[in-house]
Backbone as a ProteinNet text record, in pm:
[ID]
protein_1_A
[PRIMARY]
MGSSPEPTAILSPLHRADGSASFSQSGYTVIGAVNGPIEIQRRDELPEEAAVEVVVRPAAGVGGTRERHLESILQSTLSQIILIHSFPRTLIQVTLQVTSTPEDDNAGSKLVQANMNLPILPALLQTSILALLSASLPLAMVLTSVLLAITSEGILRNPTLQDIQKADSVHVLAFTSHGELLVAESEGTFTMEEWNGVYDVGRRICCDETPSADSMQDNVLDEKDGGMIMFVKSVLSEKVKQDLRWKK
[TERTIARY]
-738	-759.7	-648.8	-679.5	-579.2	-478.4	-362.2	-255.3	-226.9	-327.9	-310.3	-221.1	-117.7	-29.7	-93.9	-204.2	-269.3	-349.9	-333.6	-407.1	-552.3	-639	-778.2	-813.1	-906.2	-940	-1085.3	-1140.8	-1275.7	-1268.6	-1323.7	-1327	-1458.9	-1450.9	-1566	-1659	-1606.5	-1695.3	-1762.1	-1705.9	-1760.5	-1831.5	-1957.8	-2037.6	-2035.3	-1983.6	-1981.6	-1845.8	-1751	-1619.8	-1612	-1525.9	-1508	-1451.4	-1370.6	-1315.9	-1275.4	-1281.4	-1245.1	-1204.6	-1134.7	-1091.7	-1056.1	-1071.5	-1029.2	-930	-820.2	-715.2	-668.6	-652	-606.9	-494.5	-393.5	-284.6	-200.3	-163	-73.1	-121	-251.3	-305.1	-337.2	-295.2	-325.5	-446.1	-537.5	-650.2	-656.6	-663.9	-668.5	-784.2	-859.7	-964.3	-927.4	-933.5	-889.9	-999.6	-998.9	-1094	-1017.6	-1061.2	-1000.3	-1107.2	-1077.5	-1165	-1082.8	-1134.5	-1062.9	-1075.3	-1031.9	-978.5	-1087.4	-1053.5	-1146.8	-1080.1	-1160.4	-1108.7	-1007.6	-904.3	-798.6	-788.6	-746.6	-727.7	-619.8	-638.6	-551.2	-404.5	-379.9	-241.2	-171.1	-249.8	-192.2	-186.9	-247.9	-257	-122.6	-103.3	16.2	-24	46.1	0	-2.6	80.5	91.9	54.7	11.1	-21.3	-114.4	-170.5	-256.5	-171	-218.3	-154.1	-211.6	-126.4	-169.2	-155.5	-264.8	-265.8	-297.5	-214.3	-233.2	-247	-350.1	-372.5	-379.8	-296.6	-296.5	-348.1	-452.5	-510.4	-486.5	-429	-398.1	-523.3	-507.6	-621.2	-672.5	-583.6	-623.5	-547.6	-613.9	-548.6	-537.6	-451.5	-431.3	-296.3	-283.7	-159.5	-45	76	195.3	306.2	429.5	546.2	546.2	505.1	502.3	412.5	292.4	196.7	246.2	312.7	364.5	472.3	556.4	661.1	599.4	499	431.9	363.2	301	233.3	331	452.3	550.6	594.3	611.4	647.8	535.3	412.6	297.8	274.9	286.4	263.2	363.3	489.4	593	570	529.5	507.9	386.9	275.6	152.2	164.3	243.4	261.8	332.5	408	474.7	385.4	274.1	184.9	64.9	7.6	-108.9	-63.9	-143.5	-113.5	-153.8	-73.8	-109.7	-108	-33.3	-28	-157.6	-244.3	-374.1	-474.6	-442.4	-537.2	-469.1	-420.6	-352	-447.4	-389.6	-462.7	-580.7	-566.2	-669.1	-603.2	-686.4	-638.8	-691.8	-606.6	-646.2	-618.7	-723.2	-711.7	-715.6	-623.1	-619.3	-619.3	-723.6	-735.2	-729.2	-640.8	-619.7	-643.6	-742.6	-775.7	-732.8	-640.8	-601.2	-709.5	-771.4	-881.1	-839.8	-733	-684.3	-537	-467.5	-325.3	-301.4	-187.1	-158.2	-164.1	-197.7	-221.3	-102.5	19.3	136.9	173.3	105.6	146.1	138.9	37.4	21.5	31.2	100.6	105.4	247.2	309.1	439.2	554.2	541.5	651.9	772.4	892.9	1015.8	1081.8	1007.5	1066.2	1096.2	1202.7	1233.9	1122	1087.9	975.4	994.1	1117.7	1140.8	1106.2	1138.7	1106.2	956.3	881.3	738.3	669.3	737.9	679.1	667.6	761.2	769.5	663.1	626.9	532.2	398.7	350.2	218.8	226.9	345.8	359.5	305	331.4	273.2	120.6	56.1	-90.4	-139.3	-69.2	-107.2	-88.6	22.6	47.9	-56.6	-86	-180	-321	-360.9	-493.2	-503.4	-398.1	-398.8	-418.6	-345.1	-354.8	-494.3	-548.2	-681.6	-788	-773.5	-870	-860.9	-739.3	-723.2	-785.3	-767.4	-830.1	-982.3	-1032.7	-1176.9	-1231.7	-1150.5	-1192.9	-1179.4	-1122.7	-1102.7	-1014.2	-921.1	-824.6	-721	-679.9	-579.7	-444.2	-387.5	-258.5	-157.1	-32.3	74.2	106.4	79.5	109.6	46.5	42.9	-0.2	122.8	101.8	212.9	174.5	268.4	248.3	367.1	344.9	450.5	454.2	567	586	678.7	657.9	744.1	831.7	962.3	1057.8	1149.7	1195.7	1289.9	1402.6	1523.5	1640.2	1666	1656	1678.2	1783.1	1810.6	1905.4	1854.6	1722	1662.1	1657.2	1694.7	1689	1597.7	1542	1453.3	1309.2	1240.2	1101.4	1008.1	902.2	797.1	689.1	643.8	539.8	570.1	683.1	719.9	624.1	611	532	614	548.1	621	731	705.9	809.4	928.2	900.6	1008.4	1088.2	1017.9	1084.5	1176.5	1134.2	1217.5	1349.3	1345.3	1464	1543.4	1488.9	1550.8	1672.7	1766.1	1881.4	1840.6	1747.8	1699.5	1559.7	1487.5	1350.2	1341.9	1269.9	1265.7	1123.3	1086.9	963.3	1000.7	960.7	986.7	854.1	849.2	731.2	776.8	714.1	748.5	629.3	658.7	553.3	511.5	403.1	356.4	453.6	551.7	655.7	777.1	770	880.7	990	963.4	1065.2	1048.1	1159.2	1156.9	1121.4	1015.9	970.5	989.8	974.7	991.8	1086.5	1183.1	1274.9	1305.3	1240.8	1262.5	1320.9	1430.7	1499.3	1539.9	1542	1593	1676.8	1790.3	1875.9	2007.5	2082.2	2212.3	2206.7	2266.5	2266	2377.6	2420.3	2524.9	2460.8	2542.7	2491.9	2443.8	2510.6	2466.8	2328.1	2306	2174.7	2070.4	2108.3	2014	1974.7	2070.7	2040.2	1943.1	1960.2	1866.4	1727.4	1719.9	1590.4	1524.4	1602	1548.2	1490.8	1564.2	1518.1	1389.5	1387.2	1267.4	1149.2	1171.4	1063.6	1007.2	1095	1048.8	966.2	1010.1	935.6	796.9	791.2	662.7	568.2	620.6	534.5	495.8	586.6	567.5	535.5	534.8	508.3	366.7	354.7	224.1	191.2	228.6	203.1	122	-6.5	-88.2	-129.1	-157.4	-212.8	-363.1	-425.1	-567.1	-654.1	-617.2	-698.5	-628	-541.8	-460.7	-540	-648.7	-722.4	-869.9	-921.1	-1062.2	-1109.2	-1218.1	-1277.1	-1176.4	-1095.6	-1000.3	-898	-859.6	-756.1	-643.2	-520.9	-404.5	-328.7	-310	-226.6	-80.4	-1.3	137.8	217	181.3	261.5	217.9	112.8	58.7	64.6	120.7	119.7	193.5	166.4	228.3	125.1	170.2	78.5	11.1	80.1	17.7	-102.4	-94.1	-207.8	-321.2	-286.8	-388.8	-467.2	-396.6	-463	-554.9	-506	-587.6	-712	-697.2	-812	-917.2	-872.1	-965.3	-1044.2	-975.7	-1043	-1138.2	-1094.9	-1179.4	-1307.7	-1294.6	-1411.7	-1507.4	-1452.5	-1536.1	-1613.6	-1546.4	-1614.6	-1727.3	-1702.6	-1807	-1927.7	-1902.4	-2012.4	-2091.7	-2021.4	-2089.4	-2171.1	-2135.7	-2205.8	-2314	-2334.2	-2434.2	-2574.7	-2598.9	-2735.3	-2775.5	-2677.2	-2708.1	-2759.4	-2735.2	-2772.3	-2918.5
1284	1295.8	1377.8	1453	1531.4	1443.8	1503.8	1426.7	1478.8	1485.8	1533.5	1437.2	1488.7	1401.2	1348.5	1409.8	1365	1238	1135.2	1010.2	1021.3	949.9	933.8	786.5	742.3	600.3	579	469.6	426.9	278.9	240.6	100.3	36	-88.4	-173	-114.6	-66.3	-18.2	-131.6	-253.5	-368.9	-459.3	-487.8	-560	-711.9	-760.1	-904.4	-966.9	-888.2	-939.2	-946.5	-1033.7	-1043.1	-912.6	-845.8	-716.6	-639	-507.3	-426.4	-286.8	-218.3	-81.4	-11.6	120.7	204.4	306.8	325.9	416.1	501.8	632.5	724.9	812.7	833.6	923.3	953.7	1078.9	1122.5	1079.9	1081.4	1048.3	902	815.8	673.2	639.7	561.5	510.7	359.9	288.4	142.5	96.5	0.1	-62.1	-208.7	-254.3	-389.5	-470.7	-601.1	-693.6	-811.6	-856.2	-970.9	-1075.2	-1199	-1311.5	-1421.1	-1474.1	-1582	-1573.7	-1680.6	-1802.3	-1879.4	-1930.2	-2007.5	-2138.8	-2227.8	-2357.5	-2340	-2422.1	-2414.8	-2548.5	-2544.3	-2669.4	-2752.5	-2881.7	-2969.7	-2956.4	-2937.2	-2929.5	-2801.7	-2700.7	-2573.4	-2553.4	-2643.2	-2620	-2641.1	-2565.9	-2578	-2641.8	-2745.6	-2823	-2747.2	-2643.8	-2577.1	-2429.5	-2378	-2235.7	-2208.9	-2089.7	-2048	-1998.4	-2023.5	-1967.2	-1828.1	-1735.1	-1598.1	-1574.8	-1537.6	-1510.8	-1363.8	-1296.5	-1154.4	-1137.8	-1066	-1036.7	-884.9	-831	-688	-669.3	-588.9	-562.3	-416.7	-391.5	-253.5	-175.5	-43.8	42.8	19.9	-21.6	-47.2	-168.2	-249.8	-365.5	-481.1	-576.7	-694.1	-684.4	-757.2	-754.7	-819.4	-771.9	-825.7	-844.4	-829	-849.5	-753.3	-629.8	-530	-575.5	-623.2	-666.2	-790.9	-882.8	-1003.5	-967.1	-868.9	-825.7	-764.1	-678.5	-616.6	-722.7	-821.1	-928.3	-1005.8	-1030.5	-1105.8	-1027.6	-895.2	-812.6	-812.4	-794.9	-789	-923.1	-1032.2	-1164.9	-1194.5	-1162.5	-1185.1	-1098.2	-973.5	-880.9	-920.1	-948.2	-980.6	-1112.2	-1205.8	-1333.8	-1316.3	-1206.9	-1179.5	-1105.5	-1052.2	-973.8	-1055.6	-1134.6	-1216.4	-1334.5	-1370	-1487.1	-1612.5	-1646	-1754.8	-1891.5	-1905	-2034.9	-2065.6	-1968	-1991.6	-2057	-2059.8	-2112.4	-2208.3	-2322.6	-2415.2	-2472.7	-2501.7	-2565.1	-2480.5	-2350	-2259.9	-2156.7	-2071.1	-1968	-1831.4	-1732.3	-1592.8	-1517.7	-1466.1	-1397.7	-1246.2	-1177.4	-1031.4	-985	-914.8	-865.1	-713.8	-656.7	-511.9	-460.1	-375	-315.6	-169.4	-135.3	4.7	72.9	175.9	242.5	374	437	558.4	577.3	642.4	670.9	816.8	873.5	1010.2	1022.8	1139.1	1159.4	1120.4	1138.9	1110.8	962.7	881.6	742.3	666.8	698.6	630.6	728.5	838.8	943.1	965.7	857.5	871	896.1	856	875.3	794	849.6	783.1	708.1	692.4	624	478.4	429.4	288.3	207.6	91.9	13	-25.5	-57.2	-94.9	19.3	142.2	258.4	275.4	237.4	256.9	166	62.4	-24.5	46.1	134.2	188.4	291.3	385.9	489.3	435.3	326.7	275.6	178.7	132	30	73.5	196.8	235	229.2	269.2	263.6	119.5	28.1	-113	-171.4	-137.8	-186.8	-134.3	-4.1	55.4	2.4	-16.6	-72.4	-213.8	-292.4	-430.4	-435.7	-351.2	-351.4	-310.3	-205.7	-158.9	-263.8	-333.9	-438.6	-556.5	-591.2	-698.4	-659.9	-534.6	-487	-489.2	-452.1	-455.7	-597.6	-696.2	-836	-897.2	-822.2	-869.5	-993.3	-1004.5	-1113.6	-1082.8	-1182	-1156.6	-1124.3	-1013.1	-967.4	-957.6	-986.4	-972.3	-825.9	-743.1	-600.3	-534.4	-403.9	-332	-268.9	-212.2	-161.1	-29.3	62.7	188.1	208.8	277.5	289.8	430.6	461.7	594.9	585.4	676.1	688.7	812	795.3	905.5	910	1028.4	1045.7	1137.8	1104.2	1188.8	1272.6	1404	1497.1	1599.2	1690.6	1797.7	1889.4	1886.1	1968.7	1899	1771.7	1695.7	1575.2	1530.9	1413.9	1460.7	1415.5	1453.6	1341.2	1377.4	1282.8	1283.5	1164.4	1150	1233.7	1210.9	1289.9	1264.5	1365	1347.8	1267.5	1226.6	1153	1238.5	1369.6	1459.1	1463.9	1464.7	1461.8	1331.9	1221.1	1091.1	1084.2	1142.7	1143.1	1216.8	1319.3	1399.7	1349.1	1254.5	1210.5	1122.1	1126.4	1036.5	895.8	885.4	754.9	767.5	656.3	650.1	534.2	553.3	453.6	435.3	311.2	280.1	208.4	266.1	206.5	176.2	63.2	27.9	-16.9	40.3	9.3	-53	-144.8	-205.5	-109.9	-145.4	-65.1	-72.4	-164.7	-172.3	-88.2	-17.5	66.8	-6.7	-130.8	-210	-196.7	-190.3	-181.8	-317.4	-323.6	-450	-454.5	-340.5	-334.3	-220.3	-247.8	-144.3	-173.9	-99.9	-115.1	15.3	5.6	125.1	109.1	220.6	225.8	351.8	340.6	456.5	442.4	549.4	549.9	640.4	593.8	669.7	618.3	702.2	664.6	611	550.1	501	615.8	729.8	846.2	891.3	892.3	928.6	825.7	697.5	593.3	611.1	642.9	665	781.4	885.6	997.4	956.3	875.3	824.7	740.6	655.6	571.1	655.8	756.5	840.7	914.8	972.4	1044.6	949	832.3	735.5	685.5	658	608.4	714	838.1	946.3	963	956.8	972.8	858.6	737.1	620.5	600.3	629.9	588	700.3	825.9	937.8	927.4	930.8	919.7	1045.1	1160.2	1285.2	1380.6	1350.8	1440.3	1564.1	1669.9	1789.2	1773.3	1866.6	1853.3	1842.6	1913.8	1913.4	1842.3	1746.1	1686.4	1598.5	1539	1448.7	1481.5	1506.8	1533.3	1454.2	1380.8	1306	1212.1	1144.2	1045.7	1105.3	1229.3	1293.2	1334.7	1299.3	1332.5	1447.5	1553.9	1664	1622.9	1652.9	1609.2	1657.6	1771.2	1826.8	1776.4	1697.4	1654.1	1502.5	1456.6	1315.1	1234.1	1103.8	1014.1	921.6	832.8	740.7	646.5	611.8	523.3	591.5	723.5	796.6	804.2	809.2	807.7	676.9	564.7	433.8	427.5	476.8	475.8	561.8	675.9	764.6	701.4	629.3	560.9	455.2	376.6	272.9	334.7	442	508.1	560.9	621.4	674.6	562.9	448.9	334.7	281.5	272.4	224.9	320.2	450.4	548.5	531.7	509.3	490.5	364.7	257.9	131.5	136.5	226.5	234.4	340.8	410.2	516.4	464.5	341.1	286	271.3	267	252.3	382.3	494	623.1	654.6
-1377.7	-1232.9	-1170.8	-1065.9	-996.9	-926.3	-896.9	-834.9	-695.6	-612.5	-476.5	-399.4	-329.9	-253.1	-125.3	-80.8	41.8	15.8	98.6	77.5	122.7	54.4	96.3	86.1	167.6	168.3	208.3	159.6	195.9	230.4	343.8	383.1	342.3	297.7	265.7	159.8	45.2	-60.7	-138.3	-132	-203.1	-103.2	-127.8	-28.2	-46.8	-159.1	-181.8	-153.1	-110.1	-70.9	81.1	131	276.1	333	254.7	294.2	171.3	177.4	60.9	106.6	18.6	48	-82.2	-80.7	-192.2	-137.8	-210.8	-164.4	-280.5	-255.8	-359.7	-305.5	-389.7	-353.9	-477.7	-493.3	-600.6	-739	-761.3	-891.8	-911.7	-820.4	-829.8	-743.4	-797.7	-721.5	-741.1	-630.3	-633.9	-546.2	-595.7	-514.7	-496.2	-373.2	-341.6	-275	-301.1	-240.4	-181.4	-65	1.8	26.5	-6.4	24.8	89.5	198.9	264.8	416.7	480.7	419.6	344.8	224.5	143.9	103.8	47.3	5.9	-106.9	-104.3	-203.8	-275.9	-401.3	-474.3	-406.2	-406.5	-330.3	-371.7	-500.3	-546.7	-501.1	-461.2	-421.1	-269.9	-194	-49.5	17.8	126.3	208.1	341.2	385.9	502.1	633.2	647.9	777.1	774.5	659.9	652.5	536	535.5	424.8	308.9	188.1	69.5	44.8	7	-21.6	-171.8	-234.3	-378.1	-401.3	-478.1	-508.2	-659.1	-700.5	-842.1	-858	-946.4	-976.7	-1118.9	-1132.7	-1263.5	-1300.3	-1418.2	-1458.3	-1491.9	-1501.8	-1532.1	-1673.5	-1763.3	-1901.8	-1953.1	-2034.2	-2091.7	-1993.8	-2027.5	-1942.9	-1873.9	-1764.7	-1689.1	-1765	-1736.8	-1800.6	-1699.9	-1747.9	-1662.4	-1544.1	-1569	-1461.7	-1348	-1381.5	-1277.9	-1205.4	-1279.6	-1214.1	-1111.9	-1146.5	-1053.1	-927.8	-947.1	-832.4	-747	-808.9	-734.8	-647.7	-699.9	-621.5	-497.9	-512.7	-397.2	-293.7	-341.1	-251.5	-182.1	-256.7	-198.4	-87.9	-112.7	-11.9	111.4	89.5	201	284.4	219	292.1	367	314.3	383.3	516.8	531.5	658.6	757.5	708.2	792.4	839.8	749.6	784.2	870.3	968.6	1051.9	975.8	873.6	782	849.4	958.5	1025.6	1101.3	1114.1	1178.9	1084.4	953.9	855.5	758.3	807.5	716.6	611.4	494	383.1	335.3	339.2	286.8	195.2	136.8	44.9	86.9	82.9	104.5	-24.9	-86.7	-215.6	-196	-258.9	-258.1	-403.7	-442.8	-579.5	-577.9	-657.7	-661	-802.2	-816.7	-945.4	-945.9	-1035.4	-1052.5	-1135.2	-1080.1	-1151	-1214.6	-1165.8	-1229.8	-1199.3	-1292.1	-1278.1	-1316.4	-1279.8	-1322.7	-1474.6	-1521.5	-1663.8	-1750.2	-1699.7	-1780.3	-1784.7	-1703.2	-1690.6	-1822.7	-1904.8	-2032	-2148.4	-2128.3	-2230.2	-2281.3	-2326.8	-2390.7	-2296.1	-2170.7	-2077.1	-2120.6	-2100.8	-2140.8	-2025.3	-1915.4	-1800.7	-1833.7	-1772.2	-1785.3	-1720.5	-1780.8	-1730.8	-1584.5	-1545.1	-1405	-1311.5	-1351.1	-1268.4	-1254.6	-1357.7	-1356.1	-1255.4	-1207.7	-1106.4	-971.5	-942.9	-807.3	-771.1	-857.8	-813.5	-764.1	-819.8	-780.2	-662.6	-629.1	-524.8	-389.1	-340.4	-210.6	-208.8	-318.1	-323.4	-317.7	-384.8	-380.9	-240.9	-177.8	-42.1	56.2	47.5	141.7	120.6	-4.3	-32.4	22.2	5.7	55.5	206.4	278.3	424.3	469.9	409.5	447.8	415.6	303.1	267.9	365.1	407	505.1	639.3	679.3	802.5	790.3	673.1	648.9	659	616.5	620.8	759.7	853.7	992.1	999.4	906.2	913	1021.1	1098.4	1203	1142.4	1185.1	1133.6	1246.4	1215.1	1314.3	1337.5	1235.1	1241	1119.8	1117.5	998.7	933.2	817.2	738.9	674.3	667.2	594.5	501.8	390.1	290.2	233.4	168	110.5	-9.6	-105.1	-222.5	-205.7	-222.3	-207.7	-329.1	-362.8	-473.1	-429.4	-471.3	-444.5	-568.5	-553.6	-664.2	-624.1	-713.8	-683.4	-573.1	-549.3	-445.2	-310.2	-307.6	-183.5	-197.8	-86.6	-85.6	-97	-200.6	-224.1	-182.6	-112.1	-76	-183	-223	-325	-449.2	-514	-632.4	-747.8	-834.2	-956.1	-1056.6	-1166.7	-1269.4	-1331.1	-1340.3	-1390.6	-1295.3	-1165.2	-1065.8	-1077.2	-1098.8	-1107.2	-1227.9	-1338.5	-1457.9	-1434.6	-1350.8	-1324.5	-1204.6	-1129.8	-1004.9	-1029.7	-935.6	-939.4	-898.6	-804.7	-760.4	-702.1	-704.3	-653.2	-554.9	-444.6	-338.5	-286.7	-261	-191.3	-62.3	50.1	181.2	249	317.8	396.4	534.7	636.3	774.9	845.9	936.9	1016.4	1127.6	1194.8	1308.1	1425.7	1417.9	1520.5	1483.9	1369.2	1327	1253.5	1209.9	1140.3	989.5	918.9	772.7	714.8	633.3	576.4	424.9	358.3	212.6	179.4	93.1	44.8	-101.3	-189.4	-333.1	-386.5	-460.7	-509.2	-654.5	-725.9	-863	-876.8	-948.4	-968.7	-894.1	-889.7	-823.2	-700.5	-592.5	-467.4	-378.6	-285.2	-190.5	-62.8	22.2	149.5	237.1	229.3	305.6	259.7	127.9	75.6	116.1	114.9	157.1	303.7	387.9	528.6	545.7	463.5	468.8	425	319	272.1	380.7	446	553.3	666.2	709.5	820.3	783.3	661.9	618.8	605.7	543.5	525.1	656.8	752.7	882.4	955.7	944.7	1010.4	947.6	814.7	745.5	779	783.1	803.4	949.3	1040.3	1179.7	1277.4	1231.8	1321.7	1377.5	1508.4	1574.5	1653.9	1602.1	1674.5	1587.7	1564.6	1482.4	1559.5	1486.2	1549.5	1565.6	1633.2	1664.7	1540.2	1432.5	1311.8	1197	1228.5	1123.1	1030.1	1078.7	994.2	992.7	873.8	855.4	734.2	748	637.7	572.7	654.1	603.9	508	528.3	447.5	540	503.7	586.4	524.2	600.8	554.2	565.9	465.1	462	582.1	637.6	745.6	882.2	889.7	1018.1	1031.8	1144.6	1173.8	1069.7	1068.4	973.3	913.7	825.1	758.4	856.9	965.1	1063.2	1128.1	1146.6	1200.7	1099.6	972.1	868.3	872.9	883.2	890.7	1012	1125.4	1246.9	1230	1161.4	1143.6	1052.4	949.4	859.2	934.9	1016.7	1094.5	1196.6	1261	1359.9	1296.5	1178.9	1109.8	1070	1027.3	988.5	1108.7	1223.1	1344.4	1382.7	1372.7	1404.7	1313.1	1185.2	1090.3	1121.6	1156.8	1184.9	1313.7	1405.3	1534.7	1537	1425.2	1423.9	1445.6	1404.2	1419	1565.2	1655.6	1797.7	1861.6	1793.1	1852.2	1825.1
[MASK]
++++++++++++++++++++++++++++++++++++++++++++++++++++++++++++++++++++++++++++++++++++++++++++++++++++++++++++++++++++++++++++++++++++++++++++++++++++++++++++++++++++++++++++++++++++++++++++++++++++++++++++++++++++++++++++++++++++++++++++++++++++++++

């Protein structure tokens, strides 16, 4: 599959889930399903809030340590976004199936396993948010994320696996719709000055709300136009237009 850096998304591709979404970017494609609030086993219920369960399934084989680590990050993040106190003693399930990865992902890459967790994390986060929006679950805020790498050429947005191998450090940042940093995962060596640069670039990419007139067409965001938050808004807007076509 091609590794286009521009994100694309489809809302509600699965009709038997309460909410679903498909998201593709930089060679990664993830399809997510959300069900809930649903009944939870008594031993797992929380008296004052809903339990959030996240399952990540790899493109090939069965999940392992890598998927468990990603699930823990996602579970902690989504629990801060969903209004879980509105649904005590229930369960909200989020299932994420990776359907494709960049060609080099399983082709003898020498990357450290910990580094391999980061490139796919933004796609998992973005798919989760879009699926939750599709399910109409009440959220305190939405979230957008980006993958950045510090190289000899500067800070790269959505680096390829080859770029990551050569990078000094790799970072995944996620910002809320209020402009607050919610997720910051990093691997490699970097200075505080470099981190501040990564933060500024990541915040601008995620939170910029100044698209040009033709910045978004068919749920595709051009890298030079607007930010990820505008991409999310465009996906939702397009879905609403499709759902209201029957009225015309």
